[in-house]
Amino acid sequence: MTAGDALSVVLEDARRLGFLGPESVERHIAHAEAWAEAIEADQAPSSFLDLGSGGGIPGLVLALRWPESVVVLLDSQLRRTAWLRTAVGRLGIAGRVSVAEGRAETLGHELLLREQFPLVVARSFGAPPMTAELGSAFVVPGGVLSVSEPPGTGAHQRWPEDRLSLLGLRKPRQVVHGGSSFVILRKDSALRDGFPRGQNRLLRDPVW
């Protein structure tokens, strides 16, 4: 069985368990591949974190595409993280792909994860203010937070430059590739102490 075939089998399992949306596995993979190509306009990363990895999209696809990358798949739900660990083992990539279980609001303050990654990706994670604040916690200054966007949305309206700057992030660059839309947010400076905030503050008082 090829790596691509093994990935399809693993993701079918994720879809059956409800960890992926109803679209075909082929469409999920195509979306992740288009995302990789959009990111590679900059450079394939030495490491990356998949924020809210869930069923492993895009994390597992990117991990196989970038065999030199060290990968962390982060999710807060025990059932999903247990499945992700099994999936990583089935794909034979456990030596360089690990699973972090916990809430991003907490893990974003841990020294081993805080501002350690040149790339963080987020798909269907949350509203833009929450995704930006939590994602920035893991991106090293000079790195990139990339978010999958709903089709037809205006990046500058959803990701206002003046508010992003409070999180150390630069104005958004929108990339449309393979019929999918992605936002690229480069990080210019370190995230301020006290960020990311707890879940209640994130919901009650979003950055925008």
N, C-alpha and C. Protein backbone atom coordinates (compact mmCIF):
# COMPACT_ATOMS: atom_id res chain seq x y z
N MET A 1 0.85 -1.19 0.00
CA MET A 1 0.00 0.00 0.00
C MET A 1 0.89 1.25 0.00
N THR A 2 0.61 2.19 -0.90
CA THR A 2 1.38 3.43 -0.95
C THR A 2 0.99 4.33 0.21
N ALA A 3 1.83 5.36 0.44
CA ALA A 3 1.53 6.32 1.50
C ALA A 3 0.21 7.03 1.23
N GLY A 4 -0.05 7.33 -0.05
CA GLY A 4 -1.31 7.98 -0.40
C GLY A 4 -2.50 7.10 -0.12
N ASP A 5 -2.38 5.80 -0.44
CA ASP A 5 -3.48 4.87 -0.16
C ASP A 5 -3.70 4.73 1.34
N ALA A 6 -2.60 4.64 2.09
CA ALA A 6 -2.71 4.52 3.55
C ALA A 6 -3.38 5.75 4.14
N LEU A 7 -3.04 6.93 3.62
CA LEU A 7 -3.65 8.16 4.10
C LEU A 7 -5.15 8.16 3.84
N SER A 8 -5.56 7.73 2.65
CA SER A 8 -6.98 7.68 2.32
C SER A 8 -7.74 6.76 3.26
N VAL A 9 -7.16 5.62 3.57
CA VAL A 9 -7.80 4.67 4.48
C VAL A 9 -7.95 5.28 5.87
N VAL A 10 -6.89 5.92 6.34
CA VAL A 10 -6.92 6.55 7.67
C VAL A 10 -7.97 7.65 7.72
N LEU A 11 -8.04 8.48 6.68
CA LEU A 11 -9.00 9.58 6.68
C LEU A 11 -10.44 9.10 6.51
N GLU A 12 -10.64 8.00 5.81
CA GLU A 12 -11.99 7.41 5.75
C GLU A 12 -12.43 7.00 7.15
N ASP A 13 -11.51 6.49 7.92
CA ASP A 13 -11.81 6.13 9.30
C ASP A 13 -12.20 7.38 10.09
N ALA A 14 -11.46 8.47 9.89
CA ALA A 14 -11.77 9.73 10.58
C ALA A 14 -13.15 10.24 10.19
N ARG A 15 -13.50 10.11 8.93
CA ARG A 15 -14.81 10.58 8.47
C ARG A 15 -15.92 9.73 9.06
N ARG A 16 -15.70 8.43 9.13
CA ARG A 16 -16.69 7.52 9.71
C ARG A 16 -16.94 7.85 11.18
N LEU A 17 -15.89 8.27 11.88
CA LEU A 17 -15.99 8.59 13.30
C LEU A 17 -16.55 10.00 13.54
N GLY A 18 -16.75 10.75 12.47
CA GLY A 18 -17.29 12.10 12.61
C GLY A 18 -16.26 13.17 12.88
N PHE A 19 -14.97 12.87 12.65
CA PHE A 19 -13.90 13.83 12.87
C PHE A 19 -13.65 14.71 11.66
N LEU A 20 -14.20 14.33 10.51
CA LEU A 20 -14.11 15.12 9.29
C LEU A 20 -15.51 15.40 8.78
N GLY A 21 -15.63 16.47 7.99
CA GLY A 21 -16.91 16.82 7.41
C GLY A 21 -17.37 15.81 6.37
N PRO A 22 -18.58 15.99 5.83
CA PRO A 22 -19.18 15.00 4.94
C PRO A 22 -18.57 14.93 3.54
N GLU A 23 -17.73 15.89 3.18
CA GLU A 23 -17.12 15.85 1.85
C GLU A 23 -16.28 14.58 1.71
N SER A 24 -16.04 14.19 0.47
CA SER A 24 -15.24 12.99 0.24
C SER A 24 -13.82 13.19 0.76
N VAL A 25 -13.18 12.10 1.10
CA VAL A 25 -11.79 12.15 1.55
C VAL A 25 -10.92 12.78 0.47
N GLU A 26 -11.20 12.47 -0.78
CA GLU A 26 -10.42 13.03 -1.88
C GLU A 26 -10.48 14.57 -1.87
N ARG A 27 -11.64 15.12 -1.55
CA ARG A 27 -11.78 16.58 -1.50
C ARG A 27 -11.02 17.16 -0.31
N HIS A 28 -11.07 16.47 0.82
CA HIS A 28 -10.30 16.93 1.97
C HIS A 28 -8.80 16.95 1.65
N ILE A 29 -8.33 15.90 1.00
CA ILE A 29 -6.91 15.83 0.64
C ILE A 29 -6.55 16.91 -0.37
N ALA A 30 -7.41 17.10 -1.38
CA ALA A 30 -7.14 18.12 -2.40
C ALA A 30 -7.07 19.51 -1.77
N HIS A 31 -7.94 19.77 -0.81
CA HIS A 31 -7.91 21.07 -0.11
C HIS A 31 -6.58 21.25 0.62
N ALA A 32 -6.14 20.22 1.32
CA ALA A 32 -4.88 20.31 2.06
C ALA A 32 -3.69 20.45 1.11
N GLU A 33 -3.73 19.76 -0.01
CA GLU A 33 -2.64 19.88 -0.99
C GLU A 33 -2.58 21.28 -1.58
N ALA A 34 -3.75 21.86 -1.86
CA ALA A 34 -3.78 23.24 -2.37
C ALA A 34 -3.22 24.19 -1.33
N TRP A 35 -3.52 23.94 -0.08
CA TRP A 35 -3.00 24.76 1.03
C TRP A 35 -1.48 24.67 1.08
N ALA A 36 -0.97 23.46 0.95
CA ALA A 36 0.49 23.28 0.96
C ALA A 36 1.14 24.06 -0.16
N GLU A 37 0.54 24.02 -1.33
CA GLU A 37 1.11 24.74 -2.47
C GLU A 37 1.07 26.24 -2.24
N ALA A 38 0.02 26.73 -1.60
CA ALA A 38 -0.06 28.16 -1.28
C ALA A 38 1.03 28.54 -0.28
N ILE A 39 1.28 27.70 0.70
CA ILE A 39 2.30 27.97 1.71
C ILE A 39 3.70 27.87 1.12
N GLU A 40 3.90 26.93 0.21
CA GLU A 40 5.23 26.72 -0.35
C GLU A 40 5.70 27.87 -1.22
N ALA A 41 4.80 28.80 -1.52
CA ALA A 41 5.25 30.03 -2.18
C ALA A 41 6.24 30.75 -1.29
N ASP A 42 6.13 30.53 0.03
CA ASP A 42 7.14 31.05 0.97
C ASP A 42 8.25 30.00 1.09
N GLN A 43 7.97 28.89 1.79
CA GLN A 43 8.96 27.83 1.96
C GLN A 43 8.33 26.72 2.79
N ALA A 44 8.64 25.47 2.44
CA ALA A 44 8.21 24.36 3.28
C ALA A 44 8.87 24.49 4.64
N PRO A 45 8.12 24.35 5.74
CA PRO A 45 8.66 24.65 7.06
C PRO A 45 9.47 23.51 7.66
N SER A 46 10.39 23.86 8.55
CA SER A 46 11.14 22.85 9.29
C SER A 46 10.25 22.17 10.32
N SER A 47 9.25 22.89 10.80
CA SER A 47 8.28 22.33 11.73
C SER A 47 6.98 23.10 11.59
N PHE A 48 5.88 22.49 12.02
CA PHE A 48 4.61 23.21 12.04
C PHE A 48 3.68 22.59 13.07
N LEU A 49 2.67 23.38 13.45
CA LEU A 49 1.64 22.94 14.38
C LEU A 49 0.29 23.07 13.71
N ASP A 50 -0.52 22.01 13.80
CA ASP A 50 -1.88 22.02 13.28
C ASP A 50 -2.81 22.31 14.45
N LEU A 51 -3.42 23.50 14.45
CA LEU A 51 -4.23 23.99 15.57
C LEU A 51 -5.65 23.45 15.45
N GLY A 52 -6.06 22.62 16.43
CA GLY A 52 -7.38 21.99 16.35
C GLY A 52 -7.41 20.94 15.27
N SER A 53 -6.48 20.00 15.33
CA SER A 53 -6.25 19.07 14.22
C SER A 53 -7.44 18.17 13.93
N GLY A 54 -8.21 17.78 14.94
CA GLY A 54 -9.42 17.00 14.71
C GLY A 54 -9.17 15.69 14.00
N GLY A 55 -9.61 15.62 12.74
CA GLY A 55 -9.43 14.42 11.94
C GLY A 55 -8.14 14.39 11.14
N GLY A 56 -7.21 15.31 11.45
CA GLY A 56 -5.90 15.26 10.81
C GLY A 56 -5.78 16.02 9.51
N ILE A 57 -6.76 16.90 9.23
CA ILE A 57 -6.68 17.74 8.04
C ILE A 57 -6.48 19.18 8.48
N PRO A 58 -5.42 19.83 8.02
CA PRO A 58 -4.48 19.38 7.00
C PRO A 58 -3.24 18.67 7.54
N GLY A 59 -3.12 18.52 8.87
CA GLY A 59 -1.86 18.11 9.47
C GLY A 59 -1.25 16.85 8.91
N LEU A 60 -2.05 15.78 8.76
CA LEU A 60 -1.50 14.52 8.26
C LEU A 60 -1.08 14.63 6.80
N VAL A 61 -1.85 15.35 6.02
CA VAL A 61 -1.50 15.52 4.60
C VAL A 61 -0.19 16.29 4.48
N LEU A 62 -0.06 17.37 5.24
CA LEU A 62 1.16 18.17 5.18
C LEU A 62 2.36 17.40 5.71
N ALA A 63 2.14 16.59 6.74
CA ALA A 63 3.24 15.81 7.31
C ALA A 63 3.82 14.84 6.29
N LEU A 64 2.95 14.24 5.47
CA LEU A 64 3.43 13.32 4.44
C LEU A 64 4.07 14.08 3.28
N ARG A 65 3.55 15.25 2.98
CA ARG A 65 4.09 16.03 1.86
C ARG A 65 5.46 16.59 2.21
N TRP A 66 5.66 16.94 3.47
CA TRP A 66 6.92 17.55 3.92
C TRP A 66 7.64 16.57 4.84
N PRO A 67 8.33 15.59 4.31
CA PRO A 67 8.92 14.52 5.13
C PRO A 67 10.05 14.97 6.04
N GLU A 68 10.55 16.18 5.88
CA GLU A 68 11.60 16.69 6.76
C GLU A 68 11.03 17.50 7.92
N SER A 69 9.73 17.76 7.90
CA SER A 69 9.13 18.62 8.93
C SER A 69 8.84 17.85 10.21
N VAL A 70 9.08 18.50 11.34
CA VAL A 70 8.64 18.01 12.65
C VAL A 70 7.26 18.61 12.91
N VAL A 71 6.32 17.79 13.35
CA VAL A 71 4.91 18.18 13.35
C VAL A 71 4.29 17.96 14.73
N VAL A 72 3.45 18.92 15.14
CA VAL A 72 2.62 18.75 16.33
C VAL A 72 1.16 18.92 15.91
N LEU A 73 0.35 17.92 16.23
CA LEU A 73 -1.09 17.96 15.99
C LEU A 73 -1.76 18.26 17.33
N LEU A 74 -2.39 19.41 17.44
CA LEU A 74 -2.96 19.85 18.72
C LEU A 74 -4.48 19.76 18.69
N ASP A 75 -5.04 19.15 19.72
CA ASP A 75 -6.49 19.10 19.84
C ASP A 75 -6.84 18.96 21.32
N SER A 76 -8.02 19.44 21.69
CA SER A 76 -8.40 19.44 23.10
C SER A 76 -9.24 18.23 23.50
N GLN A 77 -9.71 17.47 22.52
CA GLN A 77 -10.64 16.37 22.82
C GLN A 77 -9.90 15.03 22.88
N LEU A 78 -10.07 14.35 24.00
CA LEU A 78 -9.38 13.09 24.23
C LEU A 78 -9.67 12.07 23.12
N ARG A 79 -10.91 11.97 22.71
CA ARG A 79 -11.26 10.98 21.69
C ARG A 79 -10.51 11.25 20.38
N ARG A 80 -10.40 12.51 20.03
CA ARG A 80 -9.70 12.86 18.79
C ARG A 80 -8.19 12.67 18.92
N THR A 81 -7.61 13.07 20.04
CA THR A 81 -6.17 12.91 20.19
C THR A 81 -5.78 11.43 20.24
N ALA A 82 -6.62 10.60 20.84
CA ALA A 82 -6.34 9.16 20.85
C ALA A 82 -6.35 8.62 19.43
N TRP A 83 -7.32 9.07 18.63
CA TRP A 83 -7.38 8.62 17.24
C TRP A 83 -6.18 9.14 16.45
N LEU A 84 -5.80 10.40 16.67
CA LEU A 84 -4.66 10.97 15.95
C LEU A 84 -3.38 10.18 16.23
N ARG A 85 -3.17 9.78 17.47
CA ARG A 85 -1.98 8.99 17.79
C ARG A 85 -1.99 7.66 17.05
N THR A 86 -3.15 7.05 16.97
CA THR A 86 -3.27 5.81 16.22
C THR A 86 -3.00 6.05 14.74
N ALA A 87 -3.53 7.13 14.19
CA ALA A 87 -3.34 7.44 12.77
C ALA A 87 -1.87 7.69 12.46
N VAL A 88 -1.19 8.42 13.33
CA VAL A 88 0.25 8.69 13.13
C VAL A 88 1.03 7.37 13.10
N GLY A 89 0.69 6.45 13.99
CA GLY A 89 1.35 5.15 13.99
C GLY A 89 1.07 4.36 12.74
N ARG A 90 -0.18 4.39 12.28
CA ARG A 90 -0.54 3.64 11.07
C ARG A 90 0.17 4.17 9.84
N LEU A 91 0.46 5.47 9.83
CA LEU A 91 1.14 6.08 8.68
C LEU A 91 2.66 6.00 8.79
N GLY A 92 3.17 5.48 9.90
CA GLY A 92 4.61 5.30 10.05
C GLY A 92 5.39 6.58 10.22
N ILE A 93 4.77 7.60 10.82
CA ILE A 93 5.45 8.90 10.96
C ILE A 93 5.58 9.31 12.42
N ALA A 94 5.47 8.36 13.33
CA ALA A 94 5.48 8.69 14.76
C ALA A 94 6.81 9.27 15.21
N GLY A 95 7.89 9.02 14.48
CA GLY A 95 9.19 9.54 14.88
C GLY A 95 9.31 11.05 14.82
N ARG A 96 8.48 11.69 13.99
CA ARG A 96 8.59 13.14 13.85
C ARG A 96 7.25 13.86 14.00
N VAL A 97 6.18 13.12 14.24
CA VAL A 97 4.85 13.71 14.42
C VAL A 97 4.33 13.33 15.79
N SER A 98 4.01 14.33 16.59
CA SER A 98 3.47 14.09 17.93
C SER A 98 2.10 14.74 18.06
N VAL A 99 1.38 14.31 19.08
CA VAL A 99 0.04 14.82 19.34
C VAL A 99 0.04 15.50 20.70
N ALA A 100 -0.41 16.76 20.73
CA ALA A 100 -0.53 17.51 21.98
C ALA A 100 -1.99 17.61 22.36
N GLU A 101 -2.33 17.13 23.55
CA GLU A 101 -3.72 17.15 24.01
C GLU A 101 -3.90 18.26 25.04
N GLY A 102 -4.86 19.12 24.80
CA GLY A 102 -5.14 20.20 25.74
C GLY A 102 -5.71 21.40 25.03
N ARG A 103 -6.12 22.37 25.81
CA ARG A 103 -6.69 23.59 25.24
C ARG A 103 -5.56 24.52 24.80
N ALA A 104 -5.74 25.14 23.66
CA ALA A 104 -4.71 26.03 23.13
C ALA A 104 -4.47 27.21 24.05
N GLU A 105 -5.50 27.66 24.79
CA GLU A 105 -5.34 28.77 25.71
C GLU A 105 -4.30 28.45 26.80
N THR A 106 -4.23 27.17 27.17
CA THR A 106 -3.27 26.74 28.18
C THR A 106 -1.92 26.38 27.57
N LEU A 107 -1.96 25.57 26.50
CA LEU A 107 -0.72 25.11 25.88
C LEU A 107 0.07 26.26 25.27
N GLY A 108 -0.62 27.34 24.91
CA GLY A 108 0.06 28.51 24.35
C GLY A 108 0.95 29.23 25.34
N HIS A 109 0.90 28.83 26.61
CA HIS A 109 1.79 29.41 27.61
C HIS A 109 2.92 28.47 28.00
N GLU A 110 2.92 27.25 27.47
CA GLU A 110 3.96 26.29 27.81
C GLU A 110 5.23 26.56 27.01
N LEU A 111 6.36 26.55 27.69
CA LEU A 111 7.62 26.95 27.05
C LEU A 111 7.99 26.07 25.86
N LEU A 112 7.65 24.80 25.91
CA LEU A 112 8.02 23.89 24.82
C LEU A 112 7.20 24.14 23.55
N LEU A 113 6.09 24.86 23.68
CA LEU A 113 5.23 25.11 22.53
C LEU A 113 5.10 26.60 22.18
N ARG A 114 5.21 27.46 23.17
CA ARG A 114 4.96 28.88 22.93
C ARG A 114 6.00 29.47 21.97
N GLU A 115 5.50 30.04 20.88
CA GLU A 115 6.31 30.72 19.88
C GLU A 115 7.48 29.87 19.41
N GLN A 116 7.18 28.61 19.08
CA GLN A 116 8.22 27.66 18.67
C GLN A 116 8.14 27.26 17.20
N PHE A 117 7.08 27.64 16.48
CA PHE A 117 6.85 27.06 15.16
C PHE A 117 6.90 28.12 14.05
N PRO A 118 7.64 27.85 12.98
CA PRO A 118 7.64 28.77 11.85
C PRO A 118 6.32 28.78 11.08
N LEU A 119 5.48 27.76 11.31
CA LEU A 119 4.18 27.72 10.65
C LEU A 119 3.15 27.12 11.60
N VAL A 120 2.00 27.77 11.69
CA VAL A 120 0.82 27.22 12.35
C VAL A 120 -0.32 27.27 11.34
N VAL A 121 -1.04 26.16 11.19
CA VAL A 121 -2.19 26.11 10.30
C VAL A 121 -3.45 25.87 11.12
N ALA A 122 -4.56 26.46 10.67
CA ALA A 122 -5.83 26.30 11.37
C ALA A 122 -6.96 26.20 10.35
N ARG A 123 -7.75 25.15 10.49
CA ARG A 123 -8.90 24.92 9.60
C ARG A 123 -10.14 24.68 10.45
N SER A 124 -11.15 25.53 10.25
CA SER A 124 -12.43 25.39 10.98
C SER A 124 -12.20 25.38 12.48
N PHE A 125 -11.27 26.22 12.94
CA PHE A 125 -10.94 26.23 14.36
C PHE A 125 -11.85 27.13 15.17
N GLY A 126 -12.12 28.32 14.66
CA GLY A 126 -12.95 29.27 15.39
C GLY A 126 -13.04 30.58 14.63
N ALA A 127 -13.69 31.56 15.25
CA ALA A 127 -13.81 32.88 14.63
C ALA A 127 -12.43 33.51 14.48
N PRO A 128 -12.26 34.43 13.51
CA PRO A 128 -10.95 35.02 13.28
C PRO A 128 -10.25 35.59 14.52
N PRO A 129 -10.95 36.34 15.41
CA PRO A 129 -10.21 36.88 16.57
C PRO A 129 -9.63 35.79 17.46
N MET A 130 -10.40 34.73 17.70
CA MET A 130 -9.92 33.63 18.54
C MET A 130 -8.78 32.88 17.86
N THR A 131 -8.94 32.60 16.57
CA THR A 131 -7.91 31.88 15.84
C THR A 131 -6.60 32.67 15.81
N ALA A 132 -6.70 33.99 15.60
CA ALA A 132 -5.50 34.82 15.55
C ALA A 132 -4.80 34.86 16.90
N GLU A 133 -5.56 35.04 17.98
CA GLU A 133 -4.93 35.15 19.30
C GLU A 133 -4.29 33.83 19.72
N LEU A 134 -5.01 32.73 19.53
CA LEU A 134 -4.47 31.44 19.93
C LEU A 134 -3.37 30.98 18.98
N GLY A 135 -3.56 31.20 17.70
CA GLY A 135 -2.54 30.78 16.73
C GLY A 135 -1.24 31.52 16.92
N SER A 136 -1.31 32.83 17.20
CA SER A 136 -0.10 33.63 17.38
C SER A 136 0.75 33.12 18.54
N ALA A 137 0.10 32.50 19.52
CA ALA A 137 0.83 32.00 20.69
C ALA A 137 1.86 30.94 20.33
N PHE A 138 1.66 30.26 19.21
CA PHE A 138 2.55 29.16 18.83
C PHE A 138 3.54 29.54 17.72
N VAL A 139 3.32 30.68 17.06
CA VAL A 139 4.15 31.08 15.92
C VAL A 139 5.37 31.85 16.41
N VAL A 140 6.55 31.44 15.97
CA VAL A 140 7.76 32.17 16.30
C VAL A 140 7.76 33.50 15.54
N PRO A 141 8.25 34.60 16.15
CA PRO A 141 8.36 35.84 15.38
C PRO A 141 9.16 35.61 14.09
N GLY A 142 8.59 36.09 12.99
CA GLY A 142 9.16 35.81 11.67
C GLY A 142 8.45 34.67 10.97
N GLY A 143 7.61 33.93 11.71
CA GLY A 143 6.87 32.81 11.14
C GLY A 143 5.51 33.23 10.62
N VAL A 144 4.68 32.23 10.33
CA VAL A 144 3.42 32.46 9.64
C VAL A 144 2.29 31.68 10.31
N LEU A 145 1.15 32.36 10.47
CA LEU A 145 -0.12 31.70 10.79
C LEU A 145 -0.94 31.68 9.51
N SER A 146 -1.39 30.50 9.09
CA SER A 146 -2.20 30.38 7.88
C SER A 146 -3.53 29.75 8.23
N VAL A 147 -4.61 30.37 7.74
CA VAL A 147 -5.97 29.95 8.09
C VAL A 147 -6.76 29.69 6.81
N SER A 148 -7.47 28.57 6.79
CA SER A 148 -8.37 28.28 5.68
C SER A 148 -9.61 29.16 5.80
N GLU A 149 -9.98 29.82 4.72
CA GLU A 149 -11.06 30.80 4.72
C GLU A 149 -12.29 30.28 3.99
N PRO A 150 -13.49 30.72 4.40
CA PRO A 150 -14.69 30.41 3.60
C PRO A 150 -14.56 31.04 2.22
N PRO A 151 -15.08 30.39 1.19
CA PRO A 151 -14.96 30.95 -0.16
C PRO A 151 -15.69 32.28 -0.28
N GLY A 152 -15.07 33.18 -1.04
CA GLY A 152 -15.72 34.44 -1.34
C GLY A 152 -15.65 35.48 -0.25
N THR A 153 -14.89 35.25 0.82
CA THR A 153 -14.82 36.23 1.90
C THR A 153 -13.70 37.22 1.65
N GLY A 154 -13.85 38.40 2.21
CA GLY A 154 -12.81 39.42 2.09
C GLY A 154 -11.88 39.38 3.28
N ALA A 155 -10.63 39.08 3.04
CA ALA A 155 -9.68 38.88 4.13
C ALA A 155 -9.52 40.14 4.98
N HIS A 156 -9.50 41.30 4.35
CA HIS A 156 -9.21 42.51 5.11
C HIS A 156 -10.37 42.90 6.01
N GLN A 157 -11.58 42.46 5.68
CA GLN A 157 -12.71 42.71 6.56
C GLN A 157 -12.71 41.73 7.74
N ARG A 158 -12.36 40.50 7.49
CA ARG A 158 -12.36 39.48 8.53
C ARG A 158 -11.12 39.53 9.40
N TRP A 159 -10.03 40.09 8.88
CA TRP A 159 -8.75 40.12 9.60
C TRP A 159 -8.21 41.55 9.57
N PRO A 160 -8.77 42.46 10.37
CA PRO A 160 -8.37 43.88 10.31
C PRO A 160 -6.94 44.10 10.78
N GLU A 161 -6.19 44.81 9.97
CA GLU A 161 -4.76 44.99 10.21
C GLU A 161 -4.48 45.65 11.55
N ASP A 162 -5.27 46.67 11.93
CA ASP A 162 -4.97 47.38 13.16
C ASP A 162 -5.16 46.49 14.39
N ARG A 163 -6.06 45.52 14.33
CA ARG A 163 -6.28 44.63 15.46
C ARG A 163 -5.27 43.49 15.46
N LEU A 164 -4.91 43.01 14.29
CA LEU A 164 -3.90 41.96 14.20
C LEU A 164 -2.58 42.41 14.80
N SER A 165 -2.27 43.69 14.65
CA SER A 165 -0.99 44.19 15.15
C SER A 165 -0.89 44.05 16.66
N LEU A 166 -2.01 44.00 17.37
CA LEU A 166 -2.00 43.81 18.82
C LEU A 166 -1.50 42.42 19.19
N LEU A 167 -1.55 41.51 18.22
CA LEU A 167 -1.12 40.13 18.44
C LEU A 167 0.22 39.84 17.77
N GLY A 168 0.87 40.88 17.29
CA GLY A 168 2.17 40.72 16.64
C GLY A 168 2.07 40.29 15.20
N LEU A 169 0.87 40.34 14.61
CA LEU A 169 0.65 39.84 13.26
C LEU A 169 0.53 40.98 12.26
N ARG A 170 0.98 40.71 11.05
CA ARG A 170 0.96 41.69 9.96
C ARG A 170 -0.37 41.59 9.21
N LYS A 171 -0.64 42.57 8.37
CA LYS A 171 -1.87 42.57 7.59
C LYS A 171 -1.99 41.28 6.77
N PRO A 172 -3.21 40.82 6.53
CA PRO A 172 -3.41 39.52 5.87
C PRO A 172 -3.06 39.55 4.39
N ARG A 173 -2.55 38.42 3.93
CA ARG A 173 -2.38 38.20 2.50
C ARG A 173 -3.25 37.01 2.13
N GLN A 174 -4.20 37.23 1.22
CA GLN A 174 -5.13 36.17 0.83
C GLN A 174 -4.62 35.48 -0.42
N VAL A 175 -4.63 34.15 -0.38
CA VAL A 175 -4.19 33.35 -1.52
C VAL A 175 -5.33 32.42 -1.91
N VAL A 176 -5.73 32.48 -3.16
CA VAL A 176 -6.73 31.56 -3.69
C VAL A 176 -6.02 30.58 -4.60
N HIS A 177 -6.14 29.30 -4.27
CA HIS A 177 -5.42 28.28 -5.03
C HIS A 177 -6.23 26.99 -5.03
N GLY A 178 -6.34 26.38 -6.20
CA GLY A 178 -7.06 25.12 -6.30
C GLY A 178 -8.51 25.23 -5.88
N GLY A 179 -9.12 26.40 -6.10
CA GLY A 179 -10.51 26.60 -5.72
C GLY A 179 -10.72 26.85 -4.24
N SER A 180 -9.66 26.95 -3.47
CA SER A 180 -9.75 27.20 -2.03
C SER A 180 -9.07 28.51 -1.68
N SER A 181 -9.47 29.09 -0.54
CA SER A 181 -8.95 30.38 -0.13
C SER A 181 -8.24 30.25 1.22
N PHE A 182 -7.09 30.89 1.33
CA PHE A 182 -6.28 30.82 2.54
C PHE A 182 -5.76 32.22 2.88
N VAL A 183 -5.63 32.49 4.16
CA VAL A 183 -5.04 33.74 4.62
C VAL A 183 -3.67 33.44 5.20
N ILE A 184 -2.70 34.26 4.84
CA ILE A 184 -1.34 34.15 5.34
C ILE A 184 -1.08 35.37 6.24
N LEU A 185 -0.78 35.12 7.51
CA LEU A 185 -0.53 36.19 8.46
C LEU A 185 0.90 36.03 8.99
N ARG A 186 1.78 36.91 8.58
CA ARG A 186 3.15 36.83 9.06
C ARG A 186 3.26 37.52 10.42
N LYS A 187 4.07 36.91 11.29
CA LYS A 187 4.22 37.45 12.65
C LYS A 187 5.50 38.27 12.73
N ASP A 188 5.34 39.54 13.14
CA ASP A 188 6.47 40.46 13.20
C ASP A 188 7.12 40.53 14.57
N SER A 189 6.33 40.33 15.63
CA SER A 189 6.87 40.54 16.97
C SER A 189 6.25 39.55 17.95
N ALA A 190 6.90 39.40 19.10
CA ALA A 190 6.45 38.44 20.10
C ALA A 190 5.08 38.81 20.65
N LEU A 191 4.32 37.80 21.02
CA LEU A 191 3.01 38.01 21.64
C LEU A 191 3.22 38.54 23.06
N ARG A 192 2.41 39.50 23.43
CA ARG A 192 2.54 40.12 24.74
C ARG A 192 2.27 39.13 25.87
N ASP A 193 2.91 39.36 27.02
CA ASP A 193 2.64 38.56 28.21
C ASP A 193 1.15 38.64 28.54
N GLY A 194 0.61 37.53 29.02
CA GLY A 194 -0.81 37.49 29.35
C GLY A 194 -1.67 36.99 28.21
N PHE A 195 -1.11 36.91 27.01
CA PHE A 195 -1.81 36.35 25.85
C PHE A 195 -1.20 34.99 25.52
N PRO A 196 -2.01 34.04 25.09
CA PRO A 196 -3.46 34.13 24.90
C PRO A 196 -4.20 34.12 26.23
N ARG A 197 -5.37 34.74 26.22
CA ARG A 197 -6.20 34.81 27.41
C ARG A 197 -7.05 33.54 27.54
N GLY A 198 -7.68 33.38 28.68
CA GLY A 198 -8.53 32.22 28.90
C GLY A 198 -9.77 32.23 28.04
N GLN A 199 -10.43 31.10 27.98
CA GLN A 199 -11.58 30.95 27.09
C GLN A 199 -12.67 31.98 27.35
N ASN A 200 -12.98 32.25 28.62
CA ASN A 200 -14.04 33.21 28.93
C ASN A 200 -13.71 34.59 28.41
N ARG A 201 -12.46 35.03 28.59
CA ARG A 201 -12.06 36.34 28.08
C ARG A 201 -12.07 36.36 26.55
N LEU A 202 -11.64 35.30 25.94
CA LEU A 202 -11.64 35.23 24.48
C LEU A 202 -13.04 35.42 23.91
N LEU A 203 -14.00 34.80 24.57
CA LEU A 203 -15.38 34.86 24.09
C LEU A 203 -16.06 36.18 24.47
N ARG A 204 -15.77 36.67 25.67
CA ARG A 204 -16.45 37.86 26.19
C ARG A 204 -15.85 39.14 25.62
N ASP A 205 -14.56 39.12 25.37
CA ASP A 205 -13.87 40.35 24.97
C ASP A 205 -12.88 40.06 23.83
N PRO A 206 -13.40 39.67 22.65
CA PRO A 206 -12.49 39.36 21.54
C PRO A 206 -11.68 40.57 21.10
N VAL A 207 -10.54 40.32 20.52
CA VAL A 207 -9.65 41.40 20.10
C VAL A 207 -10.34 42.30 19.06
N TRP A 208 -11.24 41.72 18.28
CA TRP A 208 -12.11 42.54 17.41
C TRP A 208 -13.44 41.86 17.22
